[in-house]
Coordinates of C-alpha atoms in Angstrom, one line a residue:
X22 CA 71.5 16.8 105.3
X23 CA 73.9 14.2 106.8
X24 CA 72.3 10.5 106.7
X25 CA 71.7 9.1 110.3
X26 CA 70.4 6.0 110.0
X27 CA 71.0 3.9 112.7
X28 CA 71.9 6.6 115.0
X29 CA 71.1 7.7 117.9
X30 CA 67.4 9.5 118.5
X31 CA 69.8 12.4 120.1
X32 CA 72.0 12.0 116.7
X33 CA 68.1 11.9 114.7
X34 CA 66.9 15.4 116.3
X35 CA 70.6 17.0 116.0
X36 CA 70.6 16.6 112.5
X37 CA 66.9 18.7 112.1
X38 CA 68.2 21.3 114.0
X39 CA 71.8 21.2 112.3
X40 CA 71.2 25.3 111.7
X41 CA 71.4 25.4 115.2
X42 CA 74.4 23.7 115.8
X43 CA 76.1 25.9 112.9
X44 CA 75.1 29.4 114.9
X45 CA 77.2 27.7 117.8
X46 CA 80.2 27.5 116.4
X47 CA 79.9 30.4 114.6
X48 CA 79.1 32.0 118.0
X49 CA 82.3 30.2 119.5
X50 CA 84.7 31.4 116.9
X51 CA 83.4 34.9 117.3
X52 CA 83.6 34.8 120.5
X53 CA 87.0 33.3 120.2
X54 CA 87.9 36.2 117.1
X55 CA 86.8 38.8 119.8
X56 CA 89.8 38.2 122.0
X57 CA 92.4 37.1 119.6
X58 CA 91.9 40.0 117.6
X59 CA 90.3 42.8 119.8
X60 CA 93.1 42.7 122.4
X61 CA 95.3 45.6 120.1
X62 CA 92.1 48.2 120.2
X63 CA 93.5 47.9 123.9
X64 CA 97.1 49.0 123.4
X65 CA 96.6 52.6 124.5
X66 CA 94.6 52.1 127.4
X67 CA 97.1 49.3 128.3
X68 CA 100.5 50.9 127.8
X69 CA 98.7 54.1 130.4
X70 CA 97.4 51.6 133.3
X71 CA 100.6 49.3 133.0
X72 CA 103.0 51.6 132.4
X73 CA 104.3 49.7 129.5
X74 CA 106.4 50.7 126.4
X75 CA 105.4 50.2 123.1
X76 CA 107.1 47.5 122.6
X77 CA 105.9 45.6 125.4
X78 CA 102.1 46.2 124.6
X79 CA 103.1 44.6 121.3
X80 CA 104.6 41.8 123.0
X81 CA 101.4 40.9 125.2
X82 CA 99.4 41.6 122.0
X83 CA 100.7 39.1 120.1
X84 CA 101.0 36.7 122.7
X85 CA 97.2 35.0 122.3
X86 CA 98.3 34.3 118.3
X87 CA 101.5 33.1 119.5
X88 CA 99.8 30.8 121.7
X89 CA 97.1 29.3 118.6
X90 CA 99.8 29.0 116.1
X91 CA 101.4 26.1 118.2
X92 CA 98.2 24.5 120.0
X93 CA 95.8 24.4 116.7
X94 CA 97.1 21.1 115.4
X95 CA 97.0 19.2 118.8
X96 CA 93.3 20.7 119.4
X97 CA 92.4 19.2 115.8
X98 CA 93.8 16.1 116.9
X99 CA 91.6 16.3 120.1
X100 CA 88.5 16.8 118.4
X101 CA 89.0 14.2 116.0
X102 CA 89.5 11.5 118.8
X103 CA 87.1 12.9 121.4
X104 CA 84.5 15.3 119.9
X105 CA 83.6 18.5 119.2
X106 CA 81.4 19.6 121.8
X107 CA 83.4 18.7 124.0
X108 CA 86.7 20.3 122.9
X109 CA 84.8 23.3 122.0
X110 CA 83.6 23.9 125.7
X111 CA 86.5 22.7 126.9
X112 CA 88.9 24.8 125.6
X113 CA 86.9 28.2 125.1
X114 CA 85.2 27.9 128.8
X115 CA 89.1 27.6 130.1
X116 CA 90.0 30.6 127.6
X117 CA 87.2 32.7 129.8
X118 CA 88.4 31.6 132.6
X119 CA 91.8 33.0 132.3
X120 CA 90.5 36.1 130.6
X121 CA 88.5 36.9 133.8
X122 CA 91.6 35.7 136.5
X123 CA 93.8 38.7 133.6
X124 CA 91.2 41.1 134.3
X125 CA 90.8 41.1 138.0
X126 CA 93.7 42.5 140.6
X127 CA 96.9 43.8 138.7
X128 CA 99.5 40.9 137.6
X129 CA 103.6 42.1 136.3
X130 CA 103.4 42.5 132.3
X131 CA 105.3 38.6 132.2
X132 CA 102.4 37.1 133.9
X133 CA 100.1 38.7 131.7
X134 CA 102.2 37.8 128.4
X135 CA 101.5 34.3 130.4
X136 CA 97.7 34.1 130.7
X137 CA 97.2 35.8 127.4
X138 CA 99.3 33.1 126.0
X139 CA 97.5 30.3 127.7
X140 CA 94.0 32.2 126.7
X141 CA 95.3 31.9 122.8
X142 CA 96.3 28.1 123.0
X143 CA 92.8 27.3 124.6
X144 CA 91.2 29.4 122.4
X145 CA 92.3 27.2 119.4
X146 CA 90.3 24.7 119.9
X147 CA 87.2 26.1 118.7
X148 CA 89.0 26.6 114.8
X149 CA 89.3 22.8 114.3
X150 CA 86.2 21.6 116.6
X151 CA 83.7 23.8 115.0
X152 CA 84.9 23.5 111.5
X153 CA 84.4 19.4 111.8
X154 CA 81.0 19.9 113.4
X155 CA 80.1 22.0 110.5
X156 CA 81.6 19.6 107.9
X157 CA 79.8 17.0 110.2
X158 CA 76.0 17.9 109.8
X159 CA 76.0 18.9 106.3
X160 CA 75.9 17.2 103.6
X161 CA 78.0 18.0 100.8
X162 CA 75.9 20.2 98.9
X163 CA 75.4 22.5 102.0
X164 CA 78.9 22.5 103.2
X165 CA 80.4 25.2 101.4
X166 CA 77.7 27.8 102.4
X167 CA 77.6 26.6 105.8
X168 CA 81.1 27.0 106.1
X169 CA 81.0 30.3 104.5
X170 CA 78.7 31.6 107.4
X171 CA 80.9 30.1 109.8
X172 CA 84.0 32.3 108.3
X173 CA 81.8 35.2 108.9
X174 CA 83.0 34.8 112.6
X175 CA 86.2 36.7 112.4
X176 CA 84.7 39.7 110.9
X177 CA 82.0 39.4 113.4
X178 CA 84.1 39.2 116.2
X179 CA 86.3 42.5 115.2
X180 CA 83.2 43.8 114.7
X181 CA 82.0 43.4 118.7
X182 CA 85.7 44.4 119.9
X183 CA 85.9 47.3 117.8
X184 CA 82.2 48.3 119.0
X185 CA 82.6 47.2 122.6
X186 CA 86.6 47.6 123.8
X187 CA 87.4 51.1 123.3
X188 CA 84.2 52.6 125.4
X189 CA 85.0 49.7 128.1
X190 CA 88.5 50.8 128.7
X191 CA 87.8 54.5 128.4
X192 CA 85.0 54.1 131.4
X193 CA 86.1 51.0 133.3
X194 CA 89.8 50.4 132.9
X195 CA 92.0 48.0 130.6
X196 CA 90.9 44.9 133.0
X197 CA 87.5 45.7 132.7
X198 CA 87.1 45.5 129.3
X199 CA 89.1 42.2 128.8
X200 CA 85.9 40.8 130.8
X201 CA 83.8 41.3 127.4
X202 CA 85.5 38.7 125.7
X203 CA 86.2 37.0 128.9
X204 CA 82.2 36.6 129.0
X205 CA 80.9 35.6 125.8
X206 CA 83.5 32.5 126.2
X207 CA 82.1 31.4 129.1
X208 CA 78.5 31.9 127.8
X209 CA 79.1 30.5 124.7
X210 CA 80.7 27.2 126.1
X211 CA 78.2 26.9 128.4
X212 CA 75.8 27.1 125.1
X213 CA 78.1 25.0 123.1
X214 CA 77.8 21.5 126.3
X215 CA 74.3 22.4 126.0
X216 CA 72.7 22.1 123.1
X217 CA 75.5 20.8 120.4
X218 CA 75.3 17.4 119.6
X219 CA 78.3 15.7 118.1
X220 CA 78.1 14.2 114.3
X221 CA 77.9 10.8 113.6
X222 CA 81.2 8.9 113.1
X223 CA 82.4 6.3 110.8
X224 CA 82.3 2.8 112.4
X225 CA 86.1 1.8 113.2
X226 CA 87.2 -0.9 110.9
X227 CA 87.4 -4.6 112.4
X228 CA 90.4 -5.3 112.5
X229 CA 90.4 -2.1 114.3
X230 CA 93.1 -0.1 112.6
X231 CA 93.6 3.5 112.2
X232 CA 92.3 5.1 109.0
X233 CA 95.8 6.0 106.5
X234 CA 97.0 9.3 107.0
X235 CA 95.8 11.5 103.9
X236 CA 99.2 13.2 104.3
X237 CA 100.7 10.1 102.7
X238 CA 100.0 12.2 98.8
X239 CA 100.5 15.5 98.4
X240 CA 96.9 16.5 97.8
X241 CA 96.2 17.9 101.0
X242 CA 99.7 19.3 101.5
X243 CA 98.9 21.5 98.3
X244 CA 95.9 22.9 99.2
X245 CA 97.7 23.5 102.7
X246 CA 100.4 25.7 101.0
X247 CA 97.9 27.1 97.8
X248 CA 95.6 28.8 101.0
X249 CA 98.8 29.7 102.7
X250 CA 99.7 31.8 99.2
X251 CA 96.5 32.9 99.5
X252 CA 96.8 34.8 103.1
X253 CA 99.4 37.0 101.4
X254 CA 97.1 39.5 99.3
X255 CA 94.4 39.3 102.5
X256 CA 97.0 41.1 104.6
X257 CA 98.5 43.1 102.6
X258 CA 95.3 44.6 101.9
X259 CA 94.0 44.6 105.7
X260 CA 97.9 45.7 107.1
X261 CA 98.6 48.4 105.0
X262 CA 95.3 49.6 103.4
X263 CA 95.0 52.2 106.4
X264 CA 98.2 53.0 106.7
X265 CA 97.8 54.0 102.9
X266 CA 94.6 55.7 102.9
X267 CA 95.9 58.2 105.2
X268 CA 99.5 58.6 104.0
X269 CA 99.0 58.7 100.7
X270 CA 95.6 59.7 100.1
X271 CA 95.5 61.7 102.3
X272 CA 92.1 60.4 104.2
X273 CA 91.3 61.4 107.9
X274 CA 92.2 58.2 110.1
X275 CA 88.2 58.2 110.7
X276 CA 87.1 58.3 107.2
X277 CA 89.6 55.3 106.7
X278 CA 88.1 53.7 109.0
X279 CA 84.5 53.8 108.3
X280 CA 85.5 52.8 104.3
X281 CA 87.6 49.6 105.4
X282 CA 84.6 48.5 107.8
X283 CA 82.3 48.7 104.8
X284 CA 85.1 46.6 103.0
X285 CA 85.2 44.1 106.0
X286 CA 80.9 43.7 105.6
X287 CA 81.6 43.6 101.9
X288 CA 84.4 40.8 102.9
X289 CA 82.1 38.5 105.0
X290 CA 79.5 38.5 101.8
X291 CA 82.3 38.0 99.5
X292 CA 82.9 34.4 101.9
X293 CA 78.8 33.2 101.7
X294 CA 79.1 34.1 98.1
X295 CA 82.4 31.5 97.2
X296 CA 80.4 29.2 99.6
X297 CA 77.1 29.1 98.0
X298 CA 79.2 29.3 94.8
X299 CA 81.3 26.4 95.5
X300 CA 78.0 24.2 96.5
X301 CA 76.5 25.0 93.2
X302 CA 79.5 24.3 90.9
X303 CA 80.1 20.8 93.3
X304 CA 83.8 22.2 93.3
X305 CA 85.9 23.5 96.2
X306 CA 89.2 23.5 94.6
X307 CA 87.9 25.1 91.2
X308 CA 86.5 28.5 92.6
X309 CA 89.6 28.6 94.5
X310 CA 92.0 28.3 91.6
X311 CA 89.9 31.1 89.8
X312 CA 89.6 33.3 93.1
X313 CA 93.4 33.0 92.9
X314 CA 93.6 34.3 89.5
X315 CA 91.1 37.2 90.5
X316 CA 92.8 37.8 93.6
X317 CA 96.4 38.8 91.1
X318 CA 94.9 40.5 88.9
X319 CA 92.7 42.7 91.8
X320 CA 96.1 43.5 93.6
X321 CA 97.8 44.3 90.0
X322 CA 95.2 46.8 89.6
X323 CA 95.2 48.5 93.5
X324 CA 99.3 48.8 92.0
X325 CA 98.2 50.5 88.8
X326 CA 95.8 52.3 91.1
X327 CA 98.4 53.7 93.2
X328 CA 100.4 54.8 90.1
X329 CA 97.4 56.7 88.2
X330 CA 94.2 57.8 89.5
X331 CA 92.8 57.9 93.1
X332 CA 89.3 56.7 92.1
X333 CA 90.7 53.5 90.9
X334 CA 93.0 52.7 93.8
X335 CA 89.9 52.8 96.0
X336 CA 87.5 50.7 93.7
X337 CA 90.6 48.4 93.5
X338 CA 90.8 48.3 97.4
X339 CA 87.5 47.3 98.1
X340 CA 87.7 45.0 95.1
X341 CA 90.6 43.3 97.1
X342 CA 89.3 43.5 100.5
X343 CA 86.1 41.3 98.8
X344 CA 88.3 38.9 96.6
X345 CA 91.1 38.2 98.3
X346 CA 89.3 37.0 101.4
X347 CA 86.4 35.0 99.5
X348 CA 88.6 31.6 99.1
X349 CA 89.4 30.9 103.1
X350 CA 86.0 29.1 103.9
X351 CA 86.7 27.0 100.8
X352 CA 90.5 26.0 101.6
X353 CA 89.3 24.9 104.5
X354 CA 86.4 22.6 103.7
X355 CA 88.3 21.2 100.6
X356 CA 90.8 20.6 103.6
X357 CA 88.2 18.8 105.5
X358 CA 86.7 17.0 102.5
X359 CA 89.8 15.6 101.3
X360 CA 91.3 14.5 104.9
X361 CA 88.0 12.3 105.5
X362 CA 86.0 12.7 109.1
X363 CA 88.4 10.6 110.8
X364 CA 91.3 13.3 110.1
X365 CA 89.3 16.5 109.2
X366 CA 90.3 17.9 113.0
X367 CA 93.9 17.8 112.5
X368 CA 93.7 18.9 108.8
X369 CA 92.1 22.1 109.5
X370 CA 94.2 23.0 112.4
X371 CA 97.3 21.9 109.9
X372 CA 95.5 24.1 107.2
X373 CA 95.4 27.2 109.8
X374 CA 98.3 27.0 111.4
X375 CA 100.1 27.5 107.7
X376 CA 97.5 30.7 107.0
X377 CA 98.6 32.1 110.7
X378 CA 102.4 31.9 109.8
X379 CA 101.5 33.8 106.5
X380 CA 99.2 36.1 107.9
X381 CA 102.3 36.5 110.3
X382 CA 105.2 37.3 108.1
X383 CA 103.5 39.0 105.5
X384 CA 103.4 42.3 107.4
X385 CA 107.1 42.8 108.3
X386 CA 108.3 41.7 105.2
X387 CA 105.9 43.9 102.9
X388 CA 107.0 46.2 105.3
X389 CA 110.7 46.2 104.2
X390 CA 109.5 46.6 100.5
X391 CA 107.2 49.7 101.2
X392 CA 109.7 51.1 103.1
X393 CA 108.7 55.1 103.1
X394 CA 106.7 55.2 100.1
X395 CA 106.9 52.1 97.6
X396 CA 103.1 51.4 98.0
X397 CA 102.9 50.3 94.1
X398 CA 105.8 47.5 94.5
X399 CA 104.5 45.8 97.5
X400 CA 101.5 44.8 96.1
X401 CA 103.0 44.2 93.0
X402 CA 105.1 41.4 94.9
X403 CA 101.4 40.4 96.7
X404 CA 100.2 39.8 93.1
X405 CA 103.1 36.7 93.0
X406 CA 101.5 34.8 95.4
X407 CA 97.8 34.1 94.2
X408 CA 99.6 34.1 90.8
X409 CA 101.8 30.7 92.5
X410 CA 98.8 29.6 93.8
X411 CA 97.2 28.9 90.4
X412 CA 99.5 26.6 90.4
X413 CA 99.5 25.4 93.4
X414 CA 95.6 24.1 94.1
X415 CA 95.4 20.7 92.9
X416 CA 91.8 21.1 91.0
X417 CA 92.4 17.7 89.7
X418 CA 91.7 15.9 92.9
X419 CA 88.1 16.3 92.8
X420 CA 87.7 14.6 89.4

């Protein structure tokens, strides 16, 4: 537990009930996870009641992502100068908001590229916010598990889009169902300026000055670009392993699907596991660097897989689906750790914005080397990445 002595009685009884705050902002990011990433289970339903082409579902799909990638930094900023709860409520209550104005009356496909857009940057404030809040009330030996639950969050919220979307749309309409996540952010913030406390702070120095940036060595800016390596392998695995199951195995697109949601439960235990793990060991940046090696060899073997024998492609696939997602929690609270309170906002939105442009290019450009059938080199060339990554995560910084 975090010390508060000295603080405030509010500060006292926040830190008891510190599980509390944790099932917040896990609730926040999967409430925030079930817009971001439940919006494409819509695309059918949305190209028939908008009359759109496929190109411009695509286009309003991606818009919410575009929209975090370029506000996640500011919002970390935010927090780290006024406080988590309040960014938190802020910007996911103004995320609802929008949601419900998208999902009542009929708006041009432009203005809904707009509010989806403006959904996405609001949306990203509850990455940085409830990652400090987190680091906040735990102490060090609980962090990493604590974190790990709160990474559970993004396949939680697939999970409630997956579950709740599709029947919405197919009873109620495209703008009906946008009011599911459109709700649990409103509920959620209304949760979040109710009952979260925020952590104690530092005291400013005396002379008051700024704390130094910890960008000044190139500690954190390793870390930054090692979990950014690390995104590669994720979605090349979560991208293509449908795509492959079908095509090449030969699997019904419903038997894929029930296999990769087992993965994605397997997944979210595979992040407690490196968290509790990484508490144990006292290490962040260890398990990482051995995750990373793990995480090249796993995709080395869905390669031979793909090349040999069908039974080990698929034991290779869920191997990857666990591995190669088990390191994000601790890339981000070695982020945190490292920055210091005072800077932990703006490092984790710095340490997700550089995941999201992976996540983002690592589809089209696997792509190009899959072409019709070249399964077996594509995740050969994923294998590079965790492989630079090994040499990459600075392990020596936590000496």
């Amino acid at each position: 537990m975090v010390q508060v002595a000295g603080g405030s009685a509010e500060q006292v009884q926040a830190s008891s009930r510190r599980w509390l705050i944790l099932a917040l902002g896990l609730a926040a990011q999967t409430a925030s996870c079930s817009f971001l990433y439940g919006i494409p289970f819509l695309v059918p339903v949305m190209r028939d009641a908008e009359g759109l082409t496929l190109a411009q579902a695509g286009t309003v799909v991606a818009a919410p992502s575009i929209g975090l990638l370029f506000t996640l930094i500011v919002w970390g900023a935010a927090a780290d100068r006024y406080g988590e709860r309040l960014i938190m409520a802020l910007g996911l209550g103004a995320s609802g908001l929008l949601l419900v104005y998208a999902g009542v009356g009929t708006h041009p496909v432009g203005l809904l590229f707009g509010v989806f857009l403006a959904a996405g940057a609001c949306t990203a404030s509850v990455n940085a916010a409830s990652g400090r809040v987190v680091m906040g009330w735990f102490a060090k030996s609980e962090r990493g598990i604590a974190m790990g639950i709160r990474q559970t969050a993004q396949p939680l919220g697939v999970g409630v889009a997956a579950l709740g979307l599709p029947p919405l749309a197919a009873h109620f309409g495209f703008r009906a169902a946008v009011l599911l996540p459109a709700g649990l952010a409103i509920v959620v913030s209304l949760l979040v300026a109710w009952l979260v406390t925020d952590p104690p702070r530092p005291p400013r120095p005396a002379s008051g000055e700024k704390p130094p940036s910890p960008y000044r060595h190139a500690t954190l800016w390793r870390v930054h670009g090692a979990s950014a390596l690390l995104v590669v392998p994720q979605f090349a695995v979560s991208a293509f392993a449908p795509a492959y199951l079908v095509a090449v195995q030969h699997w019904s697109p419903l038997a894929a699907g029930w296999y990769l949601a087992v993965v994605q439960v397997l997944g979210a235990a595979g992040r407690l596991g490196s968290g509790w793990w990484s508490d144990r060991v006292g290490s962040r940046l260890r398990p990482m660097r051995q995750l990373a090696v793990l995480s090249c060899f796993v995709m080395l073997l869905v390669a031979l897989g793909d090349a040999t024998w069908p039974w080990l492609v698929l034991l290779a696939v869920a191997l990857a689906g666990v591995i190669t997602v088990a390191d994000n929690g601790l890339g981000f609270t070695a982020s945190a750790e490292l920055a210091g309170l005072a800077w932990s906002g703006r490092a984790m939105g710095t340490q997700n914005t550089g995941q999201n442009i992976a996540a983002s290019l690592t589809p089209p450009l696997l792509g190009l080397v899959i072409g019709d059938s070249r399964y077996a080199l594509a995740f050969c060339v994923a294998a590079i990445f965790p492989a630079l990554a090994v040499l990459v995560v600075p392990v020596h910084a936590e000496d």
